[in-house]
mmCIF file of C-alpha atoms in Angstrom:
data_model
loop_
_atom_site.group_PDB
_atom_site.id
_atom_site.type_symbol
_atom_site.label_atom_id
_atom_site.label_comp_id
_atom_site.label_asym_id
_atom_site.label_seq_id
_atom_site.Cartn_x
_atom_site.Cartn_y
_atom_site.Cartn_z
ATOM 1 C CA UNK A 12 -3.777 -33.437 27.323
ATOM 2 C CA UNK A 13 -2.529 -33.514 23.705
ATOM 3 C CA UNK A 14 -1.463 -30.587 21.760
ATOM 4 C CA UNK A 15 -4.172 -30.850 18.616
ATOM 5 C CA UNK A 16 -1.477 -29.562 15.883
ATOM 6 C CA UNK A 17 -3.943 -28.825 12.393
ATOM 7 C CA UNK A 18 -2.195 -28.584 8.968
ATOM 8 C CA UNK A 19 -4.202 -26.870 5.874
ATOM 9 C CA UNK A 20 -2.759 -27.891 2.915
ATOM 10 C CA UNK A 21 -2.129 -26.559 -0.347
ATOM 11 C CA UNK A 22 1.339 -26.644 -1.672
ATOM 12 C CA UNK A 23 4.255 -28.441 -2.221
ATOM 13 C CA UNK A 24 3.918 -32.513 -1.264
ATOM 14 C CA UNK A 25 7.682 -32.780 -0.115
ATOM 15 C CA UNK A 26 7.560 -29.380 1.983
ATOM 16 C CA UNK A 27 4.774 -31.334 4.010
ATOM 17 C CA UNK A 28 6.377 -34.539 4.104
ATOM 18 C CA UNK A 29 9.482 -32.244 6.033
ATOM 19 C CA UNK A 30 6.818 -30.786 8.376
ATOM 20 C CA UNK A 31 5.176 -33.938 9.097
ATOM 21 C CA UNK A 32 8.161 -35.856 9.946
ATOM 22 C CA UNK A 33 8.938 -32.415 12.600
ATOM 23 C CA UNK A 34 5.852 -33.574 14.110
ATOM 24 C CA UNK A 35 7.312 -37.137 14.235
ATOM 25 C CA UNK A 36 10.590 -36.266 15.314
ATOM 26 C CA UNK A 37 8.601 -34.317 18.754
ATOM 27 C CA UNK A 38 10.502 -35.455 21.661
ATOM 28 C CA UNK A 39 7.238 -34.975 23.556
ATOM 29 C CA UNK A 40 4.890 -37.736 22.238
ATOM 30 C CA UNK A 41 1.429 -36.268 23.585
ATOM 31 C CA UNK A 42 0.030 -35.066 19.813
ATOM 32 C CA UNK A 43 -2.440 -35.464 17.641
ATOM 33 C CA UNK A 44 -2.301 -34.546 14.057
ATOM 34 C CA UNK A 45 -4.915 -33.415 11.237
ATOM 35 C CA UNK A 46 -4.316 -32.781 7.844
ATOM 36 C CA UNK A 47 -6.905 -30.927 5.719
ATOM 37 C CA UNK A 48 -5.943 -31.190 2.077
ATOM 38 C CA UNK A 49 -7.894 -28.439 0.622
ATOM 39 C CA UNK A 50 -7.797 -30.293 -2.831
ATOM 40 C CA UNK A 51 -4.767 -30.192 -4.048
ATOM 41 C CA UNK A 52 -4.002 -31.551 -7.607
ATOM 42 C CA UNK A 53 -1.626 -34.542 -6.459
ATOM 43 C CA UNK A 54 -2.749 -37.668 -5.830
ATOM 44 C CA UNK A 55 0.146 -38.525 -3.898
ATOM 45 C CA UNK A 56 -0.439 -36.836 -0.783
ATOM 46 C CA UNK A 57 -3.413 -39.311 0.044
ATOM 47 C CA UNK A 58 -0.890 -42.054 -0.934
ATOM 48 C CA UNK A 59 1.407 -40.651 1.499
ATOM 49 C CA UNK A 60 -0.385 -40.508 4.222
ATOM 50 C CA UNK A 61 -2.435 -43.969 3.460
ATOM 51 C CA UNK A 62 1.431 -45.164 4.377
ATOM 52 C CA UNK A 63 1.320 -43.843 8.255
ATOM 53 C CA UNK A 64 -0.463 -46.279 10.591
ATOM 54 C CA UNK A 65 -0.580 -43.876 13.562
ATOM 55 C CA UNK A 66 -3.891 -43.630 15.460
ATOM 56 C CA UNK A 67 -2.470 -39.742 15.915
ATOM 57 C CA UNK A 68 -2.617 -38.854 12.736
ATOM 58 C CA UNK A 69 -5.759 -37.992 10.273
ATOM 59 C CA UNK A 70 -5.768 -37.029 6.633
ATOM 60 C CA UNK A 71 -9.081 -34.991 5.337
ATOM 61 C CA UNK A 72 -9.618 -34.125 1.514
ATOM 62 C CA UNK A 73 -11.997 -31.334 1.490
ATOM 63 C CA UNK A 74 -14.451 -32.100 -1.891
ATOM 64 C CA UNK A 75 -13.413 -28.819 -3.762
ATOM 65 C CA UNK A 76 -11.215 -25.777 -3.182
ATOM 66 C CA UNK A 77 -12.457 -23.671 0.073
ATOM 67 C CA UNK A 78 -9.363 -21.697 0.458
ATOM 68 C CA UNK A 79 -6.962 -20.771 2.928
ATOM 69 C CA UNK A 80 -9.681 -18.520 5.514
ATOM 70 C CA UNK A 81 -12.169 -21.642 5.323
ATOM 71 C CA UNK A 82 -9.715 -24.172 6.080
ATOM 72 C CA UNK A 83 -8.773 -22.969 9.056
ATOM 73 C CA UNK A 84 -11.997 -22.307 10.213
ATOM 74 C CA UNK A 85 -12.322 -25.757 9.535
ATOM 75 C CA UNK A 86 -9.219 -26.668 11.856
ATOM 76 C CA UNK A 87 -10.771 -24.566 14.581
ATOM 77 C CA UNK A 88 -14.078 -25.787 13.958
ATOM 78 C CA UNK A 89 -12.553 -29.849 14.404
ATOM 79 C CA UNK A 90 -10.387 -28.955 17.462
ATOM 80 C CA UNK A 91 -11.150 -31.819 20.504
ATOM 81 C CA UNK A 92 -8.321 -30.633 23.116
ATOM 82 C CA UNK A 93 -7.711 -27.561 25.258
ATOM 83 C CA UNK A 94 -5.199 -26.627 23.127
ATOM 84 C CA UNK A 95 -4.492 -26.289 19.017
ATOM 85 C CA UNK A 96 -2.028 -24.679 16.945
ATOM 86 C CA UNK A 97 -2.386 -24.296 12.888
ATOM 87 C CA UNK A 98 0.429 -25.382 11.371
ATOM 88 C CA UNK A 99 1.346 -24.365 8.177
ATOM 89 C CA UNK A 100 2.162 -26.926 5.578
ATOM 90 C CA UNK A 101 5.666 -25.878 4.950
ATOM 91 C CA UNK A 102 7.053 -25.042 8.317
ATOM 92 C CA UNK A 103 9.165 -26.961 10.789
ATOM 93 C CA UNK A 104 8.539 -27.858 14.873
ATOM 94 C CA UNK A 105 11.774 -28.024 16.136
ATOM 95 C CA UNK A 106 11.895 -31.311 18.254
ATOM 96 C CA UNK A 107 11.191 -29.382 21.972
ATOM 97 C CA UNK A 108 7.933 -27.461 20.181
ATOM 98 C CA UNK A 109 4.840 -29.266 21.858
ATOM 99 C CA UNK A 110 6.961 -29.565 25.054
ATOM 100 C CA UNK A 111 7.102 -25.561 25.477
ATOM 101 C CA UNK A 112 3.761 -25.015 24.466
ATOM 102 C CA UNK A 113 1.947 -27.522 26.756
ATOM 103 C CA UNK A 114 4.323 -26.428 29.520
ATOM 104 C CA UNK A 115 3.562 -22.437 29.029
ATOM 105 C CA UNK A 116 -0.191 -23.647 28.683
ATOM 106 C CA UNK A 117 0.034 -25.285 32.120
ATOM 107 C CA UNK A 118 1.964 -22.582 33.931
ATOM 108 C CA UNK A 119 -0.224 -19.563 32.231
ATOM 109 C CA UNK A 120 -3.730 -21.988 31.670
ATOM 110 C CA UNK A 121 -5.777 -18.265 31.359
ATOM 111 C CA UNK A 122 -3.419 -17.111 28.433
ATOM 112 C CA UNK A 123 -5.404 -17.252 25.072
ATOM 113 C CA UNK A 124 -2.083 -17.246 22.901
ATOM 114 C CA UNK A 125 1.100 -19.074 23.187
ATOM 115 C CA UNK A 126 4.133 -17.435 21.112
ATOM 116 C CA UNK A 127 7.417 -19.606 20.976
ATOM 117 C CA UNK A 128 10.770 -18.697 20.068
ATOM 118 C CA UNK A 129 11.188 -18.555 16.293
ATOM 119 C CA UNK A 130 13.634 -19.137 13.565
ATOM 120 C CA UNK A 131 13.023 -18.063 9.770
ATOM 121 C CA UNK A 132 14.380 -20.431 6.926
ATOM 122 C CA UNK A 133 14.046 -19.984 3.674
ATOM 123 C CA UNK A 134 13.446 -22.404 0.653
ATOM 124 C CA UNK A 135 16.643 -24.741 1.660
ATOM 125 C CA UNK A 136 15.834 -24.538 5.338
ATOM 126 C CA UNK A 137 18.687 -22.422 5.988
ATOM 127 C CA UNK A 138 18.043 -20.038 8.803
ATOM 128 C CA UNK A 139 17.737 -16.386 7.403
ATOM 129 C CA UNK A 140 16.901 -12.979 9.182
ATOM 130 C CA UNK A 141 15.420 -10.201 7.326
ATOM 131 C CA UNK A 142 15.912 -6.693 8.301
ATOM 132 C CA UNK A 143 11.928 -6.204 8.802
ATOM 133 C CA UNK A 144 12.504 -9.106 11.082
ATOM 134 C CA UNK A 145 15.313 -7.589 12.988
ATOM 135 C CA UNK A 146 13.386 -4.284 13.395
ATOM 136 C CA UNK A 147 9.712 -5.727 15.219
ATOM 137 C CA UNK A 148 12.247 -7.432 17.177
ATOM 138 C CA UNK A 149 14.728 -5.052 18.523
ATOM 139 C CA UNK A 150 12.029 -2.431 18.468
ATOM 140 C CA UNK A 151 8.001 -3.631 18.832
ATOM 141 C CA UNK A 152 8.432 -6.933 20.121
ATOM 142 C CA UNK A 153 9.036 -7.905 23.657
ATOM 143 C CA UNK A 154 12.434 -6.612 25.352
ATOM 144 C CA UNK A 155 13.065 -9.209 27.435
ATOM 145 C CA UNK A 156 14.508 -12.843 27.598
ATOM 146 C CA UNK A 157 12.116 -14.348 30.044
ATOM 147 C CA UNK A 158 8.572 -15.442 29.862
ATOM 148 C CA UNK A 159 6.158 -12.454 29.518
ATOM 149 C CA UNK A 160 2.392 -12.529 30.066
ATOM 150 C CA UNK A 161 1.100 -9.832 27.635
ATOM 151 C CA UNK A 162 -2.599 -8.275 27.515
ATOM 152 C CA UNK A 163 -4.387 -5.082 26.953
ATOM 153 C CA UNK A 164 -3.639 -1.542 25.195
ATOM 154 C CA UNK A 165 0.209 -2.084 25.526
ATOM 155 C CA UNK A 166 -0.362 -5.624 23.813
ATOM 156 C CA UNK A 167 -2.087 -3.911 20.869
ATOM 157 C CA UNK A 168 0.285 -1.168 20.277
ATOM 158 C CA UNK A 169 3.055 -3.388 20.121
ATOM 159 C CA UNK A 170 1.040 -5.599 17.334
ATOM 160 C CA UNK A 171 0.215 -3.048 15.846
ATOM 161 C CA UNK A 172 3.404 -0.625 15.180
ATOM 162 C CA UNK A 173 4.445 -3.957 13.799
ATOM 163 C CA UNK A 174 3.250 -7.160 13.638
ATOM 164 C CA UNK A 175 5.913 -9.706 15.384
ATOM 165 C CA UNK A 176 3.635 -12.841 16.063
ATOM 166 C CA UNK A 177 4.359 -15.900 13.681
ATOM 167 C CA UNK A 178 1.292 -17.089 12.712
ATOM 168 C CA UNK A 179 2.130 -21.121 12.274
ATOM 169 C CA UNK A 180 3.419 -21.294 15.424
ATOM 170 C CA UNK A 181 0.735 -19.949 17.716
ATOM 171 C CA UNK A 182 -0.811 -22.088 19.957
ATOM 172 C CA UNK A 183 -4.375 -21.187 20.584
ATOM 173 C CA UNK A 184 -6.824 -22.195 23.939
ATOM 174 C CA UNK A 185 -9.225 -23.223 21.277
ATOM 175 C CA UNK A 186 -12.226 -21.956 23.418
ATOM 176 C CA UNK A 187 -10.709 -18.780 23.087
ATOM 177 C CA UNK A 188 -9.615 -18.586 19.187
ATOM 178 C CA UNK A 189 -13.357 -19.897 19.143
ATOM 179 C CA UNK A 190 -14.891 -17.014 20.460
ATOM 180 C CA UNK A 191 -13.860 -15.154 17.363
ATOM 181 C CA UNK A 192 -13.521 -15.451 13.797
ATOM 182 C CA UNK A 193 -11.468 -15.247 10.974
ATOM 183 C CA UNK A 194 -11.967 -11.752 9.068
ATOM 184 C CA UNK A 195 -13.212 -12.440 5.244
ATOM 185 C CA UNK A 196 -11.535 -9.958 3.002
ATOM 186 C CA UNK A 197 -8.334 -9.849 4.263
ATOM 187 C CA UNK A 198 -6.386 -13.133 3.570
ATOM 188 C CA UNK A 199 -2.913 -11.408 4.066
ATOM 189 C CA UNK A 200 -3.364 -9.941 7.284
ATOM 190 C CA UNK A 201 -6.217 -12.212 8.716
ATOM 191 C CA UNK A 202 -3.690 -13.314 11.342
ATOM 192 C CA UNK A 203 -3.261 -10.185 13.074
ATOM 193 C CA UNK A 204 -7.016 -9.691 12.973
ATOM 194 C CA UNK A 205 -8.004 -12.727 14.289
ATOM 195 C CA UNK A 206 -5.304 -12.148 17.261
ATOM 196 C CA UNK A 207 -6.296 -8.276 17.798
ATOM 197 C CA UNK A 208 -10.068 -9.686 17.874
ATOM 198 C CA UNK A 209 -8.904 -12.104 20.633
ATOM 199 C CA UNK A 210 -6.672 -8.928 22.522
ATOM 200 C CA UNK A 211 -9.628 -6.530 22.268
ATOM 201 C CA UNK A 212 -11.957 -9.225 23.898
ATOM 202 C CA UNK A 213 -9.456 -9.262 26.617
ATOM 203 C CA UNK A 214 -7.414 -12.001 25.915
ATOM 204 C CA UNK A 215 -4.263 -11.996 26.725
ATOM 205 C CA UNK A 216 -0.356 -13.564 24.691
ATOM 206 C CA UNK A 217 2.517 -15.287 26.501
ATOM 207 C CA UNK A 218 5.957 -14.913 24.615
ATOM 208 C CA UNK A 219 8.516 -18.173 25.318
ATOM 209 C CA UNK A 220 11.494 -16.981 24.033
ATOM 210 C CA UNK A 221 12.405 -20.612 24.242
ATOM 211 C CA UNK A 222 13.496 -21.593 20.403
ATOM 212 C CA UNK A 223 10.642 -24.171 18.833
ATOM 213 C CA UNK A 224 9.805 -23.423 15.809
ATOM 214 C CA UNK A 225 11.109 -22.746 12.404
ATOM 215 C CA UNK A 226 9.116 -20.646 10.319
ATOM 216 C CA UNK A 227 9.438 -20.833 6.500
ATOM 217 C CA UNK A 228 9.726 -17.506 4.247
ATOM 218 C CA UNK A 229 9.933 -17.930 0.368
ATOM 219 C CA UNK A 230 10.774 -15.195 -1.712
ATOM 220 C CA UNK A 231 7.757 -16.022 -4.126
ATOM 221 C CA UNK A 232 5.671 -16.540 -1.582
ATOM 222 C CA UNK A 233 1.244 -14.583 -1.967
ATOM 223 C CA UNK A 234 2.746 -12.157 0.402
ATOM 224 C CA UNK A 235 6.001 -11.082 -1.314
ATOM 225 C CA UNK A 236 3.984 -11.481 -4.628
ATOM 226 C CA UNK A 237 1.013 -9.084 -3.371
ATOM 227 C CA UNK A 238 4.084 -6.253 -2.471
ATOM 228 C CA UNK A 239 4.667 -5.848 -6.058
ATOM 229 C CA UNK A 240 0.890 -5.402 -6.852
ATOM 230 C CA UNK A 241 0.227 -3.454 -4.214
ATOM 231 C CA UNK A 242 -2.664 -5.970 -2.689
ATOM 232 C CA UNK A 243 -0.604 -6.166 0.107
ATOM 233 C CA UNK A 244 -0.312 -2.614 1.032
ATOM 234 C CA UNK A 245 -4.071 -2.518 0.124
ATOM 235 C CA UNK A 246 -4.799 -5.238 2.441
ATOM 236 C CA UNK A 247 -2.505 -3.364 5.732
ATOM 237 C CA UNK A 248 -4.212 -0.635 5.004
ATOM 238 C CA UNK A 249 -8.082 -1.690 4.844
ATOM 239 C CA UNK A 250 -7.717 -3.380 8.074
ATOM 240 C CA UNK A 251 -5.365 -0.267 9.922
ATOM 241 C CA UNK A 252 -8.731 1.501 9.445
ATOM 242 C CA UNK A 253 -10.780 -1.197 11.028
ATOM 243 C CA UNK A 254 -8.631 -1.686 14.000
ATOM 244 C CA UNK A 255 -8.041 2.034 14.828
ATOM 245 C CA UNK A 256 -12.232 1.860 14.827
ATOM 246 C CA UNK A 257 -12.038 -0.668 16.961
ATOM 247 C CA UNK A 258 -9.252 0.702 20.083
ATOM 248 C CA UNK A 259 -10.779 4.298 19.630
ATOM 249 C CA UNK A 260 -14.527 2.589 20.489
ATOM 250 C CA UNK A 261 -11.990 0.744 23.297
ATOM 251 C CA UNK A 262 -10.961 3.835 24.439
ATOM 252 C CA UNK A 263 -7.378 2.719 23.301
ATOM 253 C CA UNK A 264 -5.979 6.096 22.485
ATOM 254 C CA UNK A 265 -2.614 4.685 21.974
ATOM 255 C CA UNK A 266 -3.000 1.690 19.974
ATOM 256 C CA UNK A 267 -5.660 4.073 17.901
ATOM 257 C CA UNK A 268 -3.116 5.981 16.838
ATOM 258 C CA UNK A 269 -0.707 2.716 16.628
ATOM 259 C CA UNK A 270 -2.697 1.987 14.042
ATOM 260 C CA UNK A 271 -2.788 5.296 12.303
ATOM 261 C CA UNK A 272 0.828 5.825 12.109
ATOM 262 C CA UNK A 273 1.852 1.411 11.733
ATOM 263 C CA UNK A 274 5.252 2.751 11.396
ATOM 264 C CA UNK A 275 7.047 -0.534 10.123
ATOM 265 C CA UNK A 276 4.901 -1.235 7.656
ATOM 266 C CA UNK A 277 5.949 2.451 6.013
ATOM 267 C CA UNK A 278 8.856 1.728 6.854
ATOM 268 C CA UNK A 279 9.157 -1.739 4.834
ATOM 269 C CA UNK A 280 7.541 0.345 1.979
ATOM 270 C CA UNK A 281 10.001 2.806 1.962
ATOM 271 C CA UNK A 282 12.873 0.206 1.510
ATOM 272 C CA UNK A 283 10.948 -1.310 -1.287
ATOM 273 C CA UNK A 284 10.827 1.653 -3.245
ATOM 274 C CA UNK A 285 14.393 1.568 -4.602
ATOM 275 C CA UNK A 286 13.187 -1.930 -6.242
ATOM 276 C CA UNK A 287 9.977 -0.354 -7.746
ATOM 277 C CA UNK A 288 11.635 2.511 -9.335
ATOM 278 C CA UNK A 289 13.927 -0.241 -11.152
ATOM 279 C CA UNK A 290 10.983 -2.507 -11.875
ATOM 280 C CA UNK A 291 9.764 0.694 -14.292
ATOM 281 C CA UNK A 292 5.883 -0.499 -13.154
ATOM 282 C CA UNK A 293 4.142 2.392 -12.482
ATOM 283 C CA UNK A 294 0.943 0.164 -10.099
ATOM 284 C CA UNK A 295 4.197 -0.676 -7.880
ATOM 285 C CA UNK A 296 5.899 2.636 -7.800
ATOM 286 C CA UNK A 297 2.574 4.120 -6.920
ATOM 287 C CA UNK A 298 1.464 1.802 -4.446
ATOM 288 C CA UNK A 299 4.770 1.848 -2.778
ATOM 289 C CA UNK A 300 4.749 5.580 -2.223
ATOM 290 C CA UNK A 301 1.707 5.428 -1.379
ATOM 291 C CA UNK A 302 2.139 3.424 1.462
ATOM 292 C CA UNK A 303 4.865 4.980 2.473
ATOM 293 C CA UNK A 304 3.906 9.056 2.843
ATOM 294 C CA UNK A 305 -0.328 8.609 2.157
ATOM 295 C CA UNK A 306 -3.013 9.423 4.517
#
């Protein structure tokens, strides 16, 4: 059973070159690969991939611009196997990646959601850690070394005091990710929704700790840009409303409230306000301290 690994792409040609020659370099062989090109202004990417003659591997244009939320539903909606993962166009699989996932997929076949170990690099590929990275770990994320099977109102408090899932390298049962759907209106945090939609429903997460993946941060990238603005904040906050609807109609007190309070995302706010104070920009002093201490 191959691993269906889907890349929507928009960005930098050479970043995806490096992330489809991780998919190359898979010491597991049992793959297939799509590429959905959501128009991007270079012609050589189609030249690029007019080079690979690999029965694996596919290369889609899409005819204009549908954006990031309609590409992937547009990965999901072209899944054939049992099992998919969206891969963003600028991260790395570290050579053992479809190996742990197909092996936690056949030793857990009921989980809805794989999470692998993970590694953050940065613009050179050197491996970085952040401290809102070393927080969800050491203090929402799982607290053990072994394969966990997680599920329910614990699940959702956890995600929820702080989101520690990497998006790119979640590997989906696509009948599950399928029963759902991407939110509209909330491109910066769609990935917790869609995986809180898929918790809720009574799916349920296993966490490899098993290193596979690295996952790419840049310092310019839309989610560091919409801090400034104050999207971002905008964005945690419009959908901290719609999930504590959601676990209080659940009768999930705790993750209600989880979402209330989403302590690490004040928290990040808090440490960003030094930087906004210097900035002199009153929309990101506001929406910083707003975050931080409002409602």
């Amino acid at each position: 059973m191959p691993l269906d690994i889907f890349v929507p792409y928009w960005g930098d040609p050479s970043l995806l070159k490096e992330t489809v020659a991780s998919v190359f370099a898979q010491t597991n062989e049992d793959w297939l690969l799509t590429v959905i090109d959501d128009c991007y202004p270079d012609p050589s990417v189609k030249e690029y991939f007019a080079t690979i003659d690999d029965e694996r591997v596919s290369y889609q244009r899409n005819e204009s611009n549908k954006g990031i939320t309609e590409n992937y539903r547009t990965c999901v909606s072209q899944a054939t196997q049992d099992l998919m993962v969206i891969l963003g166009c600028d991260d790395v699989l570290l050579p053992n990646y479809v190996d742990v996932v197909l092996q936690a997929h056949r030793d857990f076949p009921d989980a809805s959601v794989i999470q692998p170990g993970v590694q953050v690099i940065d613009e050179t590929g050197q491996v970085v850690r952040s401290l809102g990275d070393s927080v969800k770990r050491k203090f929402v994320g799982p607290k053990t070394n072994a394969t966990t099977v997680l599920a329910g109102e614990s699940l959702a408090v956890s995600l929820l005091g702080g989101n520690w899932l990497y998006w790119p390298s979640l590997a989906f049962r696509t009948d599950a990710i399928r029963k759902v759907s991407f939110r509209d209106g909330l491109p910066i945090v769609q990935d917790l929704a869609l995986v809180m939609d898929i918790v809720l429903q009574g799916g349920s997460l296993v966490h490899v700790p098993t290193l596979a993946f690295s996952y790419r941060r840049h310092s310019a990238s839309a989610s560091a840009a919409t801090l400034t603005d104050g999207t971002r904040f905008a964005g945690d906050r419009e959908y901290a409303r719609i999930a504590e609807d959601l676990c209080r109609a659940k009768g999930w007190k705790k993750a209600a409230v989880a979402a209330r309070v989403r302590w690490t995302s004040r928290l990040h706010a808090v440490t960003l306000m030094p930087g906004a104070l210097l900035s002199r920009n009153p929309k990101a002093v506001k929406a910083t301290f707003r975050h931080a201490f409002g409602h």
